[in-house]
Coordinates of C-alpha atoms in Angstrom, one line a residue:
Chain A
X1 CA 146.4 66.3 100.0
X2 CA 142.6 65.8 100.0
X3 CA 139.9 65.6 102.6
X4 CA 136.5 64.0 102.4
X5 CA 133.5 62.8 104.3
X6 CA 132.9 59.1 104.4
X7 CA 129.2 58.3 104.5
X8 CA 128.9 56.1 107.5
X9 CA 125.8 56.8 109.5
X10 CA 126.6 54.6 112.5
X11 CA 129.7 53.8 114.4
X12 CA 130.0 50.1 113.9
X13 CA 133.3 49.5 115.5
X14 CA 134.8 51.0 118.5
X15 CA 137.5 52.8 116.7
X16 CA 138.5 56.3 115.6
X17 CA 136.4 57.9 112.8
X18 CA 139.6 59.3 111.2
X19 CA 140.7 57.4 108.2
X20 CA 144.0 58.1 106.4
X21 CA 144.7 56.3 103.2
X22 CA 147.3 57.3 100.6
X23 CA 147.7 60.8 102.0
X24 CA 143.9 61.4 101.9
X25 CA 142.1 62.2 105.1
X26 CA 138.6 60.9 105.6
X27 CA 136.2 61.5 108.4
X28 CA 133.3 59.1 109.0
X29 CA 130.1 61.0 108.9
X30 CA 128.6 59.7 112.1
X31 CA 131.1 61.6 114.3
X32 CA 130.5 65.0 112.7
X33 CA 127.3 65.7 114.7
X34 CA 129.3 65.3 117.9
X35 CA 132.6 66.8 116.8
X36 CA 131.4 70.0 115.1
X37 CA 129.2 71.3 117.9
X38 CA 132.0 70.4 120.4
X39 CA 134.8 72.4 118.7
X40 CA 132.4 75.2 117.6
X41 CA 131.3 75.7 121.2
X42 CA 134.9 75.6 122.5
X43 CA 135.9 78.3 120.1
X44 CA 132.9 80.5 121.0
X45 CA 133.5 80.2 124.7
X46 CA 137.1 81.3 124.1
X47 CA 135.9 84.3 122.1
X48 CA 133.5 85.2 124.8
X49 CA 136.4 85.0 127.2
X50 CA 134.7 82.4 129.3
X51 CA 137.3 79.7 128.7
X52 CA 140.9 80.1 127.9
X53 CA 142.6 78.2 125.1
X54 CA 146.4 78.3 124.5
X55 CA 147.9 78.9 121.1
X56 CA 148.3 75.2 120.2
X57 CA 144.8 74.4 121.2
X58 CA 143.5 77.3 119.1
X59 CA 145.4 76.2 116.1
X60 CA 144.1 72.6 116.5
X61 CA 140.5 73.7 117.1
X62 CA 140.3 76.1 114.2
X63 CA 141.9 73.6 111.9
X64 CA 139.3 71.0 112.8
X65 CA 136.5 73.5 112.5
X66 CA 137.6 74.8 109.1
X67 CA 138.0 71.3 107.6
X68 CA 134.4 70.6 108.6
X69 CA 133.0 74.1 107.7
X70 CA 135.4 76.5 106.0
X71 CA 132.9 79.3 105.8
X72 CA 133.2 79.9 109.5
X73 CA 134.7 83.4 109.3
X74 CA 135.4 83.6 113.1
X75 CA 137.8 80.6 112.9
X76 CA 139.7 82.2 110.0
X77 CA 139.9 85.4 112.0
X78 CA 141.3 83.7 115.0
X79 CA 144.0 82.4 112.7
X80 CA 144.6 85.9 111.3
X81 CA 145.3 87.0 114.9
X82 CA 147.7 84.1 115.4
X83 CA 149.5 85.0 112.2
X84 CA 149.8 88.6 113.1
X85 CA 151.2 87.8 116.5
X86 CA 153.8 85.6 114.9
X87 CA 152.7 82.3 116.4
X88 CA 151.4 80.8 113.2
X89 CA 153.2 80.4 109.9
X90 CA 151.1 81.9 107.2
X91 CA 152.1 79.1 104.8
X92 CA 150.2 76.7 107.1
X93 CA 147.0 78.6 106.2
X94 CA 147.7 78.3 102.6
X95 CA 148.0 74.5 103.0
X96 CA 144.9 74.3 105.2
X97 CA 142.9 76.4 102.7
X98 CA 144.1 74.1 99.9
X99 CA 142.8 71.1 101.8
X100 CA 139.5 72.7 102.6
X101 CA 139.0 73.5 98.9
X102 CA 139.3 69.9 97.9
X103 CA 136.0 69.3 99.6
X104 CA 134.5 72.9 99.4
X105 CA 135.8 74.3 96.2
X106 CA 133.6 77.4 96.3
X107 CA 134.0 78.3 99.9
X108 CA 134.0 82.1 99.7
X109 CA 135.6 82.6 103.1
X110 CA 138.5 80.3 102.3
X111 CA 139.3 82.3 99.2
X112 CA 139.0 85.6 101.0
X113 CA 141.3 84.5 103.8
X114 CA 143.7 83.2 101.2
X115 CA 144.0 86.6 99.7
X116 CA 144.6 88.1 103.1
X117 CA 147.4 85.6 103.8
X118 CA 149.0 86.3 100.4
X119 CA 148.9 90.0 101.1
X120 CA 150.7 89.4 104.4
X121 CA 153.3 87.3 102.5
X122 CA 154.0 89.9 99.9
X123 CA 154.3 92.7 102.5
X124 CA 156.8 90.4 104.3
X125 CA 158.7 90.1 101.0
X126 CA 159.3 93.8 100.8
X127 CA 160.9 93.8 104.2
X128 CA 163.8 91.3 103.7
X129 CA 164.8 91.4 107.3
X130 CA 161.6 89.8 108.3
X131 CA 161.9 86.9 105.8
X132 CA 163.8 84.9 108.4
X133 CA 160.8 82.7 109.0
X134 CA 162.7 81.0 106.2
X135 CA 159.5 79.9 104.5
X136 CA 161.0 79.3 101.1
X137 CA 164.4 80.7 101.7
X138 CA 164.8 81.8 98.1
X139 CA 165.2 85.2 96.6
X140 CA 162.0 87.4 96.7
X141 CA 161.4 87.1 93.0
X142 CA 161.7 83.4 93.0
X143 CA 159.5 83.2 96.1
X144 CA 156.7 85.2 94.5
X145 CA 157.0 83.1 91.3
X146 CA 156.5 79.9 93.3
X147 CA 153.6 81.4 95.2
X148 CA 151.9 82.3 91.9
X149 CA 152.4 78.9 90.5
X150 CA 151.0 77.3 93.5
X151 CA 147.9 79.6 93.4
X152 CA 147.4 78.7 89.7
X153 CA 147.4 75.0 90.7
X154 CA 145.0 75.5 93.6
X155 CA 142.6 77.5 91.3
X156 CA 142.8 74.9 88.6
X157 CA 141.9 72.1 91.0
X158 CA 139.0 74.0 92.5
X159 CA 137.7 74.9 89.1
X160 CA 137.8 71.3 88.1
X161 CA 135.8 70.3 91.2
X162 CA 132.8 72.7 90.6
X163 CA 131.6 73.9 87.2
X164 CA 132.0 77.6 86.4
X165 CA 133.6 78.2 89.8
X166 CA 133.4 82.0 89.9
X167 CA 135.3 82.3 93.2
X168 CA 138.2 80.1 92.0
X169 CA 138.6 82.0 88.7
X170 CA 138.3 85.4 90.3
X171 CA 141.0 84.5 92.8
X172 CA 143.2 83.4 89.8
X173 CA 142.7 86.8 88.2
X174 CA 143.4 88.6 91.5
X175 CA 146.7 86.6 91.9
X176 CA 147.8 87.6 88.4
X177 CA 146.9 91.3 89.1
X178 CA 148.4 91.6 92.6
X179 CA 151.2 89.0 92.8
X180 CA 152.3 88.5 89.2
X181 CA 151.7 92.1 88.1
X182 CA 150.3 91.0 84.7
X183 CA 153.7 90.6 83.0
X184 CA 153.6 89.4 79.4
X185 CA 155.5 86.2 80.4
X186 CA 152.9 85.2 82.9
X187 CA 150.0 86.1 80.6
X188 CA 151.4 84.0 77.8
X189 CA 152.2 81.1 80.2
X190 CA 148.7 81.1 81.5
X191 CA 147.3 81.2 78.0
X192 CA 149.2 78.0 77.1
X193 CA 148.6 76.2 80.4
X194 CA 144.8 76.8 80.4
X195 CA 144.3 75.8 76.7
X196 CA 144.0 72.1 77.5
X197 CA 141.8 72.8 80.5
X198 CA 139.2 74.8 78.6
X199 CA 139.1 72.3 75.8
X200 CA 138.1 69.7 78.4
X201 CA 135.5 72.0 80.0
X202 CA 133.7 73.6 77.0
X203 CA 130.7 74.9 79.0
X204 CA 132.8 76.5 81.6
X205 CA 132.1 80.1 80.9
X206 CA 134.4 81.2 83.7
X207 CA 137.3 79.4 82.1
X208 CA 136.8 81.1 78.8
X209 CA 136.2 84.4 80.5
X210 CA 139.7 84.0 82.0
X211 CA 141.1 83.6 78.6
X212 CA 139.4 86.9 77.5
X213 CA 140.9 88.5 80.6
X214 CA 144.4 87.2 79.5
X215 CA 144.0 88.4 76.0
X216 CA 142.6 91.8 77.0
X217 CA 145.5 92.2 79.5
X218 CA 148.0 91.4 76.7
X219 CA 146.3 93.9 74.5
X220 CA 146.5 96.6 77.1
X221 CA 150.1 95.7 78.0
X222 CA 151.2 95.9 74.3
X223 CA 149.5 99.3 74.1
X224 CA 151.2 100.6 77.2
X225 CA 154.6 99.3 76.2
X226 CA 154.3 100.8 72.7
X227 CA 153.4 104.1 74.3
X228 CA 156.6 103.9 76.4
X229 CA 158.7 102.9 73.4
X230 CA 157.2 105.7 71.3
X231 CA 157.7 108.2 74.0
X232 CA 161.3 107.3 74.4
X233 CA 161.9 107.4 70.7
X234 CA 160.4 110.9 70.6
X235 CA 162.5 112.1 73.6
X236 CA 165.6 110.8 71.9
X237 CA 164.8 112.5 68.6
X238 CA 164.2 115.8 70.2
X239 CA 167.2 115.7 72.4
X240 CA 169.9 113.7 70.7
X241 CA 172.5 114.8 73.1
X242 CA 170.5 113.4 76.0
X243 CA 172.0 110.3 77.6
X244 CA 169.6 107.4 77.9
X245 CA 169.1 106.8 81.6
X246 CA 169.3 103.3 82.8
X247 CA 165.6 103.2 83.4
X248 CA 164.5 104.1 79.9
X249 CA 167.0 101.8 78.4
X250 CA 165.7 99.0 80.6
X251 CA 162.1 99.8 79.7
X252 CA 163.0 99.9 76.0
X253 CA 164.7 96.5 76.2
X254 CA 161.7 95.1 78.0
X255 CA 159.5 96.6 75.3
X256 CA 161.6 95.3 72.6
X257 CA 161.3 91.8 74.1
X258 CA 157.6 92.2 74.5
X259 CA 157.2 93.6 71.1
X260 CA 157.6 90.0 70.1
X261 CA 154.1 89.3 71.4
X262 CA 152.4 88.8 68.1
X263 CA 148.9 89.8 69.1
X264 CA 147.1 89.2 65.9
X265 CA 148.7 85.7 65.8
X266 CA 147.5 85.1 69.4
X267 CA 144.0 86.2 68.5
X268 CA 144.1 84.0 65.4
X269 CA 145.1 81.0 67.5
X270 CA 142.2 81.7 69.8
X271 CA 139.8 81.8 66.9
X272 CA 141.2 78.5 65.7
X273 CA 140.7 77.0 69.1
X274 CA 137.1 78.3 69.2
X275 CA 136.3 77.0 65.8
X276 CA 137.7 73.6 66.6
X277 CA 135.8 73.3 69.8
X278 CA 132.6 74.5 68.3
X279 CA 132.9 71.9 65.6
X280 CA 133.7 69.1 68.0
X281 CA 131.2 70.0 70.7
X282 CA 128.0 71.4 69.2
X283 CA 125.6 73.5 71.3
X284 CA 127.7 75.3 73.9
X285 CA 126.8 78.9 74.2
X286 CA 130.0 79.8 75.9
X287 CA 132.1 78.9 72.9
X288 CA 130.1 81.1 70.6
X289 CA 130.3 84.0 73.1
X290 CA 134.0 83.6 73.3
X291 CA 134.3 83.5 69.6
X292 CA 132.2 86.7 69.3
X293 CA 134.5 88.6 71.6
X294 CA 137.8 87.3 70.2
X295 CA 136.7 88.2 66.7
X296 CA 135.7 91.6 68.0
X297 CA 139.2 92.2 69.4
X298 CA 140.9 91.0 66.2
X299 CA 138.8 93.1 64.0
X300 CA 138.8 96.3 65.9
X301 CA 142.1 96.1 67.6
X302 CA 142.4 96.8 71.3
X303 CA 139.1 97.3 73.0
X304 CA 140.2 100.5 74.8
X305 CA 138.3 103.6 73.7
X306 CA 141.3 105.9 73.2
X307 CA 142.8 103.6 70.6
X308 CA 141.3 104.8 67.4
X309 CA 143.4 103.4 64.5
X310 CA 146.4 101.2 63.7
X311 CA 149.7 102.5 62.2
X312 CA 153.2 101.3 61.7
X313 CA 155.4 101.9 64.8
X314 CA 158.3 102.2 62.5
X315 CA 156.8 105.0 60.5
X316 CA 156.4 107.1 63.6
X317 CA 159.8 108.8 63.6
X318 CA 159.0 111.2 60.8
X319 CA 155.5 112.3 61.7
X320 CA 156.0 112.5 65.5
X321 CA 158.8 115.0 65.5
X322 CA 156.6 117.3 63.5
X323 CA 153.2 116.7 65.0
X324 CA 153.9 115.9 68.6
X325 CA 152.6 112.9 70.3
X326 CA 148.9 112.3 70.7
X327 CA 147.1 109.1 71.6
X328 CA 144.9 109.4 68.5
X329 CA 147.8 109.2 66.0
X330 CA 149.2 106.1 67.6
X331 CA 148.8 102.8 65.9
X332 CA 149.8 99.2 66.3
X333 CA 151.5 97.3 63.5
X334 CA 149.3 94.6 62.1
X335 CA 150.9 91.4 60.8
X336 CA 150.0 90.4 57.2
X337 CA 148.5 87.2 58.6
X338 CA 145.7 89.4 60.0
X339 CA 144.2 89.7 56.6
X340 CA 143.5 86.0 56.3
X341 CA 141.4 86.2 59.5
X342 CA 138.5 88.1 58.1
X343 CA 134.8 88.1 58.5
X344 CA 134.7 86.1 55.2
X345 CA 136.2 83.1 56.9
X346 CA 133.7 83.5 59.7
X347 CA 130.8 83.6 57.3
X348 CA 132.1 80.4 55.6
X349 CA 132.5 78.8 59.0
X350 CA 129.0 79.7 60.2
X351 CA 127.4 78.6 56.9
X352 CA 129.2 75.3 57.1
X353 CA 128.0 74.8 60.7
X354 CA 124.4 75.7 59.7
X355 CA 124.4 73.3 56.8
X356 CA 125.9 70.3 58.7
X357 CA 124.8 70.6 62.3
X358 CA 122.0 68.5 63.7
X359 CA 121.9 70.1 67.2
X360 CA 119.1 72.5 67.7
X361 CA 121.0 74.8 70.0
X362 CA 124.1 74.8 67.7
X363 CA 121.9 76.0 64.9
X364 CA 120.4 78.7 67.0
X365 CA 123.8 80.0 68.2
X366 CA 125.2 79.9 64.6
X367 CA 122.2 81.9 63.3
X368 CA 122.6 84.5 66.1
X369 CA 126.4 84.7 65.4
X370 CA 125.6 85.3 61.7
X371 CA 123.3 88.1 62.6
X372 CA 125.9 89.6 64.9
X373 CA 128.5 89.4 62.1
X374 CA 126.2 91.4 59.9
X375 CA 125.2 94.0 62.5
X376 CA 128.5 94.6 64.4
X377 CA 131.0 94.1 61.6
X378 CA 128.8 95.8 59.1
X379 CA 129.8 93.5 56.3
Chain B
X1 CA 131.8 94.2 102.9
X2 CA 133.2 94.4 106.4
X3 CA 136.5 95.4 108.0
X4 CA 139.3 93.2 106.6
X5 CA 136.7 91.6 104.3
X6 CA 136.4 91.4 100.6
X7 CA 135.7 94.4 98.4
X8 CA 133.1 94.1 95.6
X9 CA 130.2 95.8 94.0
X10 CA 127.7 94.6 96.6
X11 CA 129.1 96.9 99.2
X12 CA 128.7 99.9 96.9
X13 CA 125.0 99.0 96.6
X14 CA 124.5 98.5 100.3
X15 CA 126.2 101.8 101.1
X16 CA 124.2 103.7 98.4
X17 CA 121.0 102.1 99.4
X18 CA 121.4 102.9 103.1
X19 CA 122.8 106.4 102.6
X20 CA 120.1 107.5 100.2
X21 CA 117.2 106.2 102.4
X22 CA 118.6 107.8 105.5
X23 CA 119.6 111.1 103.9
X24 CA 123.3 110.8 104.6
X25 CA 124.4 110.7 101.0
X26 CA 127.0 113.3 100.1
X27 CA 129.2 113.6 97.0
X28 CA 132.3 113.1 99.2
X29 CA 131.0 109.8 100.5
X30 CA 130.8 108.3 97.0
X31 CA 133.6 110.1 95.3
X32 CA 134.9 107.8 92.5
X33 CA 132.4 105.0 93.3
X34 CA 130.3 105.4 90.2
X35 CA 133.4 105.3 88.0
X36 CA 134.6 102.2 89.8
X37 CA 131.3 100.4 89.3
X38 CA 131.4 101.3 85.6
X39 CA 134.8 99.6 85.4
X40 CA 133.1 96.4 86.6
X41 CA 131.2 96.2 83.4
X42 CA 133.0 93.9 81.0
X43 CA 132.9 92.8 77.4
X44 CA 129.8 90.6 78.0
X45 CA 127.7 93.6 78.9
X46 CA 127.0 92.5 82.4
X47 CA 128.8 93.5 85.6
X48 CA 131.3 91.5 87.6
X49 CA 132.2 91.6 91.3
X50 CA 135.3 93.6 90.7
X51 CA 136.8 95.1 87.5
X52 CA 138.0 92.3 85.3
X53 CA 135.6 89.7 86.6
X54 CA 133.0 87.6 84.7
X55 CA 129.5 89.2 84.4
X56 CA 127.2 87.9 87.1
X57 CA 123.5 88.6 87.8
X58 CA 123.8 89.4 91.4
X59 CA 126.7 91.8 91.0
X60 CA 125.0 93.4 87.9
X61 CA 121.9 94.2 89.8
X62 CA 123.9 95.7 92.7
X63 CA 126.0 97.8 90.3
X64 CA 123.2 99.1 88.2
X65 CA 120.9 99.9 91.2
X66 CA 123.8 101.7 92.9
X67 CA 124.4 103.8 89.8
X68 CA 120.7 104.6 89.6
X69 CA 120.9 105.9 93.2
X70 CA 124.0 107.9 92.4
X71 CA 122.3 109.1 89.2
X72 CA 125.2 107.9 87.0
X73 CA 123.7 105.1 84.9
X74 CA 124.9 106.8 81.8
X75 CA 128.4 105.7 82.7
X76 CA 127.5 102.2 81.6
X77 CA 127.0 100.9 78.1
X78 CA 123.3 100.4 78.5
X79 CA 122.9 98.7 75.1
X80 CA 125.4 95.9 75.8
X81 CA 123.9 95.5 79.3
X82 CA 120.4 95.1 77.8
X83 CA 121.7 92.6 75.3
X84 CA 123.4 90.6 78.1
X85 CA 120.5 90.5 80.6
X86 CA 117.8 89.7 78.0
X87 CA 120.1 86.8 76.9
X88 CA 119.9 85.4 80.4
X89 CA 116.2 84.4 80.3
X90 CA 116.0 80.7 79.5
X91 CA 113.9 79.9 76.6
X92 CA 112.8 76.5 77.9
X93 CA 112.4 77.2 81.6
X94 CA 111.3 80.8 81.5
X95 CA 113.4 81.7 84.5
X96 CA 116.8 83.4 84.4
X97 CA 120.3 82.1 84.7
X98 CA 123.0 84.0 86.6
X99 CA 125.7 83.8 84.0
X100 CA 126.1 82.5 80.5
X101 CA 125.9 78.7 80.1
X102 CA 124.7 78.1 83.6
X103 CA 121.5 76.7 85.0
X104 CA 118.3 78.6 85.8
X105 CA 117.9 79.7 89.4
X106 CA 114.7 81.2 91.1
X107 CA 116.6 83.9 92.8
X108 CA 117.7 85.4 89.5
X109 CA 114.1 86.1 88.9
X110 CA 114.9 89.3 90.9
X111 CA 118.6 90.0 90.3
X112 CA 118.2 89.6 86.5
X113 CA 114.6 90.5 85.7
X114 CA 114.9 93.4 88.2
X115 CA 117.4 95.0 85.9
X116 CA 114.8 95.6 83.2
X117 CA 112.7 98.2 85.2
X118 CA 116.0 100.0 85.9
X119 CA 117.1 99.9 82.3
X120 CA 113.6 101.0 81.1
X121 CA 113.8 104.0 83.3
X122 CA 117.3 104.9 82.3
X123 CA 116.5 104.6 78.6
X124 CA 113.3 106.5 79.0
X125 CA 115.2 109.4 80.6
X126 CA 117.2 109.5 77.4
X127 CA 114.1 109.8 75.4
X128 CA 114.2 106.5 73.6
X129 CA 111.1 106.4 71.4
X130 CA 111.1 102.6 71.1
X131 CA 110.2 101.8 74.7
X132 CA 107.0 100.0 75.5
X133 CA 104.5 101.8 77.7
X134 CA 103.0 98.5 78.9
X135 CA 105.6 95.9 79.4
X136 CA 109.2 95.3 80.6
X137 CA 111.7 94.0 78.0
X138 CA 111.5 90.3 79.2
X139 CA 108.9 87.6 79.0
X140 CA 106.9 88.4 82.1
X141 CA 104.5 85.5 81.8
X142 CA 107.2 82.9 81.2
X143 CA 109.0 84.1 84.3
X144 CA 105.8 83.9 86.4
X145 CA 105.2 80.3 85.1
X146 CA 108.7 79.3 86.1
X147 CA 108.3 80.7 89.6
X148 CA 104.8 79.4 90.3
X149 CA 105.1 76.0 88.7
X150 CA 108.7 75.1 89.5
X151 CA 109.9 77.1 92.4
X152 CA 107.3 76.4 95.1
X153 CA 107.8 74.0 97.9
X154 CA 104.7 72.0 98.7
X155 CA 105.3 72.7 102.4
X156 CA 105.5 76.4 101.8
X157 CA 108.4 78.7 100.8
X158 CA 110.2 78.9 97.5
X159 CA 113.4 77.6 96.0
X160 CA 116.1 77.6 93.4
X161 CA 114.8 74.9 91.1
X162 CA 112.9 71.6 91.4
X163 CA 114.9 69.2 93.6
X164 CA 116.4 71.9 95.8
X165 CA 115.3 72.6 99.3
X166 CA 113.6 75.8 100.4
X167 CA 115.3 78.7 102.2
X168 CA 114.6 82.3 103.1
X169 CA 116.9 83.7 100.5
X170 CA 115.1 82.0 97.6
X171 CA 111.7 82.6 99.1
X172 CA 112.5 86.3 99.2
X173 CA 113.9 86.7 95.7
X174 CA 111.5 84.4 94.0
X175 CA 108.7 86.5 95.4
X176 CA 110.5 89.7 94.6
X177 CA 110.9 88.5 91.0
X178 CA 107.3 87.5 90.8
X179 CA 106.3 91.0 91.9
X180 CA 108.5 92.6 89.2
X181 CA 107.0 90.3 86.6
X182 CA 103.5 91.2 87.5
X183 CA 103.8 95.0 87.7
X184 CA 104.8 97.3 85.0
X185 CA 105.4 101.0 85.8
X186 CA 103.5 102.9 88.4
X187 CA 100.8 105.5 88.8
X188 CA 99.1 106.3 85.5
X189 CA 101.2 103.9 83.6
X190 CA 100.7 101.0 85.9
X191 CA 100.0 97.8 84.0
X192 CA 99.4 94.5 85.8
X193 CA 100.2 91.2 84.0
X194 CA 99.1 88.3 86.2
X195 CA 99.4 84.7 85.3
X196 CA 96.6 82.5 86.6
X197 CA 94.0 83.6 89.1
X198 CA 93.9 87.2 90.3
X199 CA 94.8 86.1 93.8
X200 CA 98.3 85.3 92.5
X201 CA 98.9 89.1 92.3
X202 CA 101.5 90.3 94.8
X203 CA 102.0 93.9 95.9
X204 CA 104.5 95.8 93.8
X205 CA 108.1 96.2 94.9
X206 CA 110.4 99.1 94.4
X207 CA 112.9 98.1 91.7
X208 CA 115.9 99.8 93.4
X209 CA 115.4 99.0 97.0
X210 CA 113.2 95.9 96.8
X211 CA 110.9 97.1 99.6
X212 CA 107.3 98.4 99.2
X213 CA 107.3 101.7 97.3
X214 CA 105.3 103.4 100.1
X215 CA 108.0 102.4 102.6
X216 CA 110.7 104.0 100.4
X217 CA 108.6 107.2 100.3
X218 CA 108.0 107.2 104.0
X219 CA 111.7 106.5 104.9
X220 CA 112.9 109.3 102.6
X221 CA 110.4 111.8 104.0
X222 CA 111.2 110.9 107.5
X223 CA 115.0 111.3 107.2
X224 CA 114.7 114.5 105.1
X225 CA 113.6 116.1 108.3
X226 CA 117.1 115.6 109.7
X227 CA 120.1 117.5 108.5
X228 CA 122.9 115.5 106.8
X229 CA 125.4 114.7 109.5
X230 CA 128.9 116.1 109.0
X231 CA 132.0 114.1 109.2
X232 CA 133.6 116.3 111.8
X233 CA 133.4 114.9 115.4
X234 CA 131.0 116.8 117.6

């Protein structure tokens, strides 16, 4: 489940440089300068059609190459061809990539190839007759869910191996967008499962940015679902005799479920998390940035430009049937708890930090935050 | 970036750069591109690789430069972009970081500092009265100090930060950043700010294409002689 290079400049004993201990694969460093050029050359000769290699040899050679240097695009492309011809199981490449990432957590080519493989797998999913490769054998939805979970794990591990791992976190976002389709459930799950991680990595800007992405997606999701709910309500009012189609009823049920996403509460929780971390770990710019943006979202509501004000969804029935539906008259219900999270609390917090902190950077961030509160919130 | 490869804002810049220099730029070729790039700007003010991603110096430069070429900079929130990029210059080192809470790196001397000439031009076009007529909106001397004092390899070439080894990429972008920091404006408004001896002064570089301004002019003139190729096969 992990690979690594064992610093060992000379071959002391006449034995294999491959070391396998507790499921971790090590390669003694002396052999790399012989092994890498050898396999590299072999692959290039094959590509130049000067030397034939059969499918098994290709699989072995590319595997070795990629564990030594996963940014070798040609090797990944050979494997793409093998996958497309049906000779190689795409899941093997997910495993190979995962191994490569334990030693090379940023490797751009590994992440890119991974997305290609995942795209192949979801296409396969939509054609059930081809799913006989029997990879996971479960129903498509279950299968996708497991894939997503695995990707979350791989990203998390890679993020832990390299600070602010842009490639790992952007892959994580990509998976949520393209495999998990940004459902409310997955967004909430991810918020809770990354909470501990970001608390342990307070300078990891990418980690906190991921949380902003989750919160923003939740906001956009709530807006869209409210739109659908409102539209359906209006349709029903105007045409009481109309039978609710299965689809609209289904959407409404989903919306009703998802209405239980208490956005203000989530944003409150996020502010609490920021405050706690800022107190415990003085001097991390990331935390202050995250705090800024979360407060911005709480105060102004969804950050989308067409959302102007907030209004009771319940009160919509009366006005909508008379006025007709426009984006500008739409509002989100705000929970009473929202009032307790105000700029006042933030001022108190900042002033407390300024009077008690000893860290120079912390003081600077707090002062800047205070200026921002005054300028942007106008209070 | 290549067939079957990843899609991100860099390719938009590469395409816009090449197309504009060789006079093959047509509205059809870039339909929707400017709007897509604008979607890559996020809450931080900077631009990420694809919509939804963290703001990053390299991608931000590519996005803004591409929009300048396509004459659509106004699609961005220039104020938050300015706020983000100026926050990336490190107060101790003088150089720039690529993203919030990360370390300084010599190559961002160009990717980040290079945004300021572009922003200056865009804000000037809007008639912003507060713009300086002598300096870019970053500490030009501090950046030059970082590059000259910390980013030079004794054996020649430039690098990321002390302790790293030299490479062509860092040599290129440290020098490009140095040129940006030394030269404000052009023509009548040209103002040189050179740290150290006058011999430290480099030739100016074009803030969009990062090649000599004369070369940009010559390329454009040359290719204007040829008609824009059509997409229909001959």
